[in-house]
Coordinates of C-alpha atoms in Angstrom, one line a residue:
M82 CA 0.0 0.0 0.0
V83 CA 2.8 2.4 0.8
S84 CA 4.4 2.0 -2.6
T85 CA 1.1 2.4 -4.5
V86 CA 0.3 5.7 -2.6
A87 CA 3.8 7.1 -2.7
F88 CA 4.4 6.5 -6.4
P89 CA 1.8 9.0 -7.7
T90 CA 3.0 11.6 -5.3
L91 CA 6.6 11.3 -6.5
A92 CA 5.4 11.4 -10.1
Q93 CA 3.4 14.6 -9.4
E94 CA 6.4 16.2 -7.7
G95 CA 8.6 15.4 -10.7
V96 CA 6.4 17.6 -13.0
Y97 CA 7.8 21.1 -13.0
P98 CA 6.2 23.5 -12.3
N99 CA 3.1 22.4 -10.4
R100 CA 2.7 25.4 -8.1
P101 CA 3.4 29.2 -8.1
I102 CA 6.9 30.4 -8.9
R103 CA 8.3 33.3 -6.8
I104 CA 10.7 35.7 -8.4
I105 CA 12.5 37.8 -5.8
V106 CA 13.4 41.3 -6.9
P107 CA 16.1 42.6 -4.5
W108 CA 15.1 46.2 -5.3
A109 CA 12.2 48.5 -4.4
A110 CA 8.9 48.3 -6.4
G111 CA 8.6 50.7 -9.2
G112 CA 12.3 50.7 -10.3
G113 CA 13.7 49.6 -13.6
G114 CA 14.4 46.1 -12.6
D115 CA 11.0 45.6 -11.0
A116 CA 9.4 47.0 -14.2
I117 CA 11.2 44.4 -16.4
V118 CA 10.1 41.5 -14.2
R119 CA 6.5 42.6 -14.0
L120 CA 6.5 43.2 -17.8
M121 CA 7.6 39.6 -18.3
G122 CA 5.3 38.1 -15.7
P123 CA 2.1 37.5 -17.7
S124 CA 4.0 35.8 -20.5
L125 CA 6.1 33.7 -18.1
Q126 CA 2.9 32.6 -16.3
K127 CA 1.4 31.5 -19.6
R128 CA 4.5 29.6 -20.7
L129 CA 5.1 27.9 -17.4
G130 CA 1.5 27.3 -16.6
Q131 CA 1.7 28.6 -13.1
P132 CA 1.3 32.0 -11.3
I133 CA 4.3 34.2 -11.1
V134 CA 4.7 36.0 -7.8
V135 CA 7.0 39.0 -7.6
D136 CA 8.5 39.4 -4.2
N137 CA 10.3 42.8 -3.6
R138 CA 13.1 42.6 -1.0
P139 CA 15.2 45.7 -1.3
G140 CA 18.4 46.6 0.6
A141 CA 22.1 46.2 0.9
I142 CA 22.9 46.5 -2.9
G143 CA 20.5 43.8 -3.7
T144 CA 22.0 41.3 -1.2
I145 CA 19.0 41.0 1.1
G146 CA 16.7 39.5 -1.5
S147 CA 19.6 37.5 -3.0
V148 CA 20.4 35.9 0.3
A149 CA 16.8 34.7 0.6
A150 CA 17.0 33.1 -2.8
A151 CA 20.4 31.5 -2.1
R152 CA 18.9 29.9 1.1
S153 CA 15.7 28.6 -0.6
S154 CA 15.2 25.1 -1.8
P155 CA 16.8 24.5 -5.2
D156 CA 13.6 23.2 -6.7
G157 CA 12.9 26.1 -9.1
Y158 CA 10.0 27.6 -7.2
T159 CA 12.1 30.5 -5.8
I160 CA 14.4 32.3 -8.2
V161 CA 15.9 35.8 -8.1
Y162 CA 16.3 38.8 -10.5
G163 CA 20.0 39.7 -10.0
G164 CA 23.0 40.9 -11.8
M165 CA 26.1 43.0 -11.9
E166 CA 25.6 44.8 -8.6
S167 CA 24.1 42.1 -6.4
H168 CA 26.1 39.2 -7.7
T169 CA 29.5 40.5 -9.0
I170 CA 30.2 43.7 -7.1
A171 CA 28.5 43.5 -3.7
P172 CA 30.1 40.2 -2.6
H173 CA 33.5 41.8 -3.1
A174 CA 32.7 45.2 -1.7
L175 CA 30.9 44.1 1.5
K176 CA 33.3 43.5 4.4
R177 CA 31.2 40.5 5.4
A178 CA 29.8 39.0 2.2
P179 CA 26.5 37.1 2.8
Y180 CA 27.1 34.6 0.0
D181 CA 29.7 33.2 -2.4
S182 CA 28.5 34.2 -5.9
R183 CA 30.3 31.2 -7.5
K184 CA 29.1 28.5 -5.1
D185 CA 25.7 29.7 -4.0
F186 CA 24.0 30.5 -7.3
V187 CA 23.5 29.2 -10.8
A188 CA 23.0 31.7 -13.7
V189 CA 19.7 30.6 -15.3
A190 CA 18.7 33.1 -18.0
P191 CA 20.1 36.5 -19.1
L192 CA 17.7 39.4 -19.5
G193 CA 19.8 42.4 -20.7
Y194 CA 21.0 45.8 -19.5
F195 CA 20.3 49.5 -19.3
P196 CA 22.9 51.7 -20.9
V197 CA 24.7 54.0 -18.6
A198 CA 25.6 57.6 -19.6
L199 CA 28.4 59.9 -18.4
V200 CA 27.0 63.5 -18.5
V201 CA 28.0 67.0 -17.5
A202 CA 26.0 70.2 -17.4
A203 CA 25.5 72.1 -20.7
S204 CA 27.6 74.9 -19.2
H205 CA 30.6 72.7 -18.4
P206 CA 33.7 73.6 -20.4
A207 CA 34.3 70.0 -21.6
K208 CA 32.6 69.6 -24.9
N209 CA 33.5 65.9 -25.3
L210 CA 35.1 63.0 -23.4
T211 CA 38.6 63.8 -24.6
Q212 CA 38.4 67.3 -23.2
F213 CA 36.8 66.0 -20.0
L214 CA 39.6 63.6 -19.4
Q215 CA 42.3 66.2 -20.1
M216 CA 40.7 68.6 -17.7
A217 CA 40.7 65.8 -15.0
K218 CA 44.4 65.4 -15.6
D219 CA 45.2 69.1 -15.6
T220 CA 43.1 70.5 -12.7
K221 CA 44.8 71.0 -9.4
L222 CA 41.6 70.2 -7.5
P223 CA 40.1 66.9 -8.6
M224 CA 36.8 67.1 -10.4
T225 CA 33.8 65.2 -8.9
F226 CA 31.5 62.6 -10.3
G227 CA 28.2 61.4 -8.8
S228 CA 26.7 57.9 -8.9
W229 CA 23.5 56.5 -7.6
S230 CA 25.3 54.9 -4.6
I231 CA 28.6 53.5 -3.5
A232 CA 29.6 50.1 -4.9
T233 CA 27.0 50.3 -7.7
S234 CA 27.7 49.5 -11.3
G235 CA 27.9 53.2 -12.1
H236 CA 30.5 53.8 -9.4
L237 CA 32.5 50.9 -10.6
M238 CA 32.3 51.9 -14.3
M239 CA 33.9 55.2 -13.3
E240 CA 36.5 53.5 -11.4
A241 CA 37.3 51.5 -14.5
L242 CA 37.6 54.8 -16.5
K243 CA 39.8 56.3 -13.8
Q244 CA 42.1 53.2 -13.8
A245 CA 42.3 53.0 -17.6
K246 CA 43.0 56.7 -18.1
G247 CA 45.0 57.5 -15.0
V248 CA 42.8 60.4 -13.9
E249 CA 41.6 61.4 -10.4
L250 CA 37.9 62.0 -9.9
V251 CA 36.3 62.3 -6.5
H252 CA 33.2 60.1 -6.0
V253 CA 30.0 61.6 -4.6
P254 CA 27.4 58.9 -3.9
Y255 CA 23.7 59.6 -3.9
N256 CA 20.7 57.5 -2.8
G257 CA 19.2 56.6 -6.1
T258 CA 19.1 57.7 -9.8
A259 CA 16.6 60.5 -9.2
P260 CA 18.5 62.3 -6.4
L261 CA 21.6 61.9 -8.6
L262 CA 19.9 63.5 -11.5
Q263 CA 18.8 66.5 -9.4
A264 CA 22.3 66.9 -8.1
Q265 CA 23.6 67.0 -11.6
L266 CA 21.0 69.4 -12.9
S267 CA 21.8 71.8 -10.0
Q268 CA 25.5 71.3 -10.7
Q269 CA 26.4 70.0 -7.3
V270 CA 28.8 67.6 -9.1
D271 CA 31.0 68.2 -12.1
S272 CA 29.8 65.1 -13.8
S273 CA 27.6 62.1 -13.1
I274 CA 27.1 58.6 -14.4
N275 CA 23.4 57.6 -14.6
V276 CA 21.2 55.2 -16.5
L277 CA 20.4 56.6 -19.9
P278 CA 16.5 56.5 -19.6
T279 CA 16.8 58.9 -16.6
V280 CA 19.0 61.5 -18.2
E281 CA 18.0 61.3 -21.9
P282 CA 15.1 63.9 -21.7
H283 CA 17.6 66.4 -20.2
I284 CA 20.2 65.6 -22.9
R285 CA 17.6 66.3 -25.5
S286 CA 16.4 69.5 -23.8
G287 CA 20.0 70.8 -23.8
A288 CA 20.3 70.9 -20.0
L289 CA 22.9 68.1 -20.0
R290 CA 25.7 67.1 -22.4
L291 CA 26.4 63.4 -23.1
L292 CA 30.0 62.5 -23.1
T293 CA 30.0 58.7 -23.4
V294 CA 27.7 55.7 -23.1
S295 CA 28.2 52.1 -22.1
V296 CA 27.1 50.1 -25.2
P297 CA 29.0 47.8 -27.6
Q298 CA 28.3 50.2 -30.6
R299 CA 27.3 53.8 -30.9
L300 CA 23.6 54.4 -30.4
P301 CA 21.7 55.5 -33.6
E302 CA 20.0 58.3 -31.6
F303 CA 23.4 59.6 -30.5
P304 CA 25.7 58.8 -33.4
D305 CA 28.4 61.4 -32.4
T306 CA 28.8 60.1 -28.9
P307 CA 31.7 57.6 -28.4
T308 CA 31.2 54.4 -26.3
L309 CA 33.3 53.7 -23.3
K310 CA 34.8 50.8 -25.2
E311 CA 35.9 53.1 -28.0
A312 CA 37.6 55.3 -25.4
G313 CA 39.7 52.3 -24.2
I314 CA 37.7 51.4 -21.1
N315 CA 36.9 47.7 -20.7
V316 CA 33.1 48.3 -20.4
D317 CA 30.7 47.6 -23.2
K318 CA 27.4 47.5 -21.5
G319 CA 25.4 48.9 -18.6
P320 CA 24.4 47.1 -15.4
W321 CA 23.4 43.7 -16.7
V322 CA 20.7 41.6 -15.1
G323 CA 19.2 38.1 -15.3
I324 CA 17.6 35.3 -13.5
F325 CA 19.5 33.3 -11.0
G326 CA 18.6 30.3 -8.8
P327 CA 20.1 28.6 -5.8
A328 CA 22.9 26.2 -6.5
G329 CA 21.7 22.6 -6.9
M330 CA 18.8 23.2 -9.3
S331 CA 18.3 20.3 -11.7
R332 CA 19.3 20.7 -15.3
N333 CA 15.8 20.1 -16.5
V334 CA 14.3 22.9 -14.3
I335 CA 17.0 25.3 -15.3
A336 CA 16.3 24.6 -19.0
R337 CA 12.6 25.0 -18.5
I338 CA 13.0 28.5 -16.9
H339 CA 15.7 29.5 -19.4
D340 CA 13.6 28.6 -22.4
A341 CA 10.5 30.3 -21.0
V342 CA 12.5 33.5 -20.4
E343 CA 14.1 33.4 -23.8
D344 CA 10.8 32.9 -25.6
T345 CA 9.2 35.7 -23.6
L346 CA 11.9 38.2 -24.5
R347 CA 11.4 37.4 -28.2
E348 CA 7.7 38.3 -28.2
P349 CA 7.1 41.3 -30.4
A350 CA 5.1 43.1 -27.7
I351 CA 7.9 42.6 -25.2
V352 CA 10.5 43.6 -27.7
E353 CA 8.7 46.9 -28.4
Q354 CA 8.2 47.7 -24.7
T355 CA 11.8 46.9 -23.7
T356 CA 13.0 49.0 -26.6
N357 CA 10.9 51.9 -25.4
M358 CA 12.4 51.5 -22.0
H359 CA 16.0 51.7 -23.4
F360 CA 16.5 48.2 -22.0
I361 CA 18.8 46.2 -24.3
V362 CA 17.8 42.5 -24.3
E363 CA 20.5 39.9 -24.5
H364 CA 20.1 36.3 -25.6
M365 CA 22.6 33.5 -24.6
S366 CA 22.5 29.8 -23.9
Q367 CA 22.4 28.9 -20.3
R368 CA 25.9 27.6 -20.5
A369 CA 27.2 30.8 -22.1
Y370 CA 25.4 32.9 -19.5
Q371 CA 27.0 30.9 -16.7
D372 CA 30.5 31.3 -18.2
F373 CA 29.8 35.1 -18.7
Y374 CA 28.7 35.3 -15.0
L375 CA 31.8 33.7 -13.7
G376 CA 34.0 36.0 -15.8
E377 CA 32.2 39.0 -14.5
I378 CA 32.7 38.0 -10.9
N379 CA 36.5 38.0 -11.5
R380 CA 36.5 41.2 -13.5
W381 CA 34.5 43.5 -11.2
G382 CA 36.2 41.9 -8.2
Q383 CA 39.5 43.2 -9.5
Y384 CA 38.1 46.7 -9.9
V385 CA 36.7 46.7 -6.4
R386 CA 40.1 45.6 -4.9
T387 CA 42.1 48.1 -7.0
A388 CA 39.8 51.0 -6.0
K389 CA 39.8 49.7 -2.3
I390 CA 36.0 49.9 -2.0
T391 CA 34.8 48.4 1.3
I392 CA 31.3 48.6 2.8
E393 CA 30.8 47.6 6.5

């Protein structure tokens, strides 16, 4: 009797998914990352045949929500929206890292990235990136740059620029992209590095001047603006994000989620909406994404150590 009762139960548990799937977003509701996950939610629900529950758990550069995911059962019912900041920068920058990015997570499916822009006020004497870098070298008092917080992707991208070009720029962190924008518009900082969707309206209005942007190739809407890569900085995209799961997930479950995400991101309606949001979608196999992830852990860890960034 035990075997005849247990067998159907095991068979049922082997079918994935058979109950709601929770996606932890380690950022506040309403932000860019939250918007991407919620945009994908209805399609993922349809493709996976189960409700998608978005669980916002912000704080500590994305590590609070990521810790919850790392400690969950590796059955595919709790996954996390993570990326460059939460998974490749924070573990190196935090004095007491809450997880080991290599051992505690598996990279399931890539999503993409928001381009990041380096801007100055329209009244700034630097008309382009070359002039800006020369001013940074020549000035007796270091110029300042603002980012949306310490140990974020914007902060580290500027550290990469500083290290590549041998210039000194003083970092001024703000609490989010909106306060950073206001600080730049009121010229509290000489320059700032912010996500392109936030600053683009002010670039077009003439209030801000775009010096460079983090994309592989020049943007059609800004054909005269060089990329960071062109300038010799080893950065060719903005803060990238994707779906991660706790280590130990089965290959079949990983593949099921990966394929559902990939198919969702290829839907014409999703393509149109992500394009309007300036979110650049990326497609990779799961294996390629895992390899990319491990490489990024090493790369950004080196920048953190060289810049001596430590958060208690």
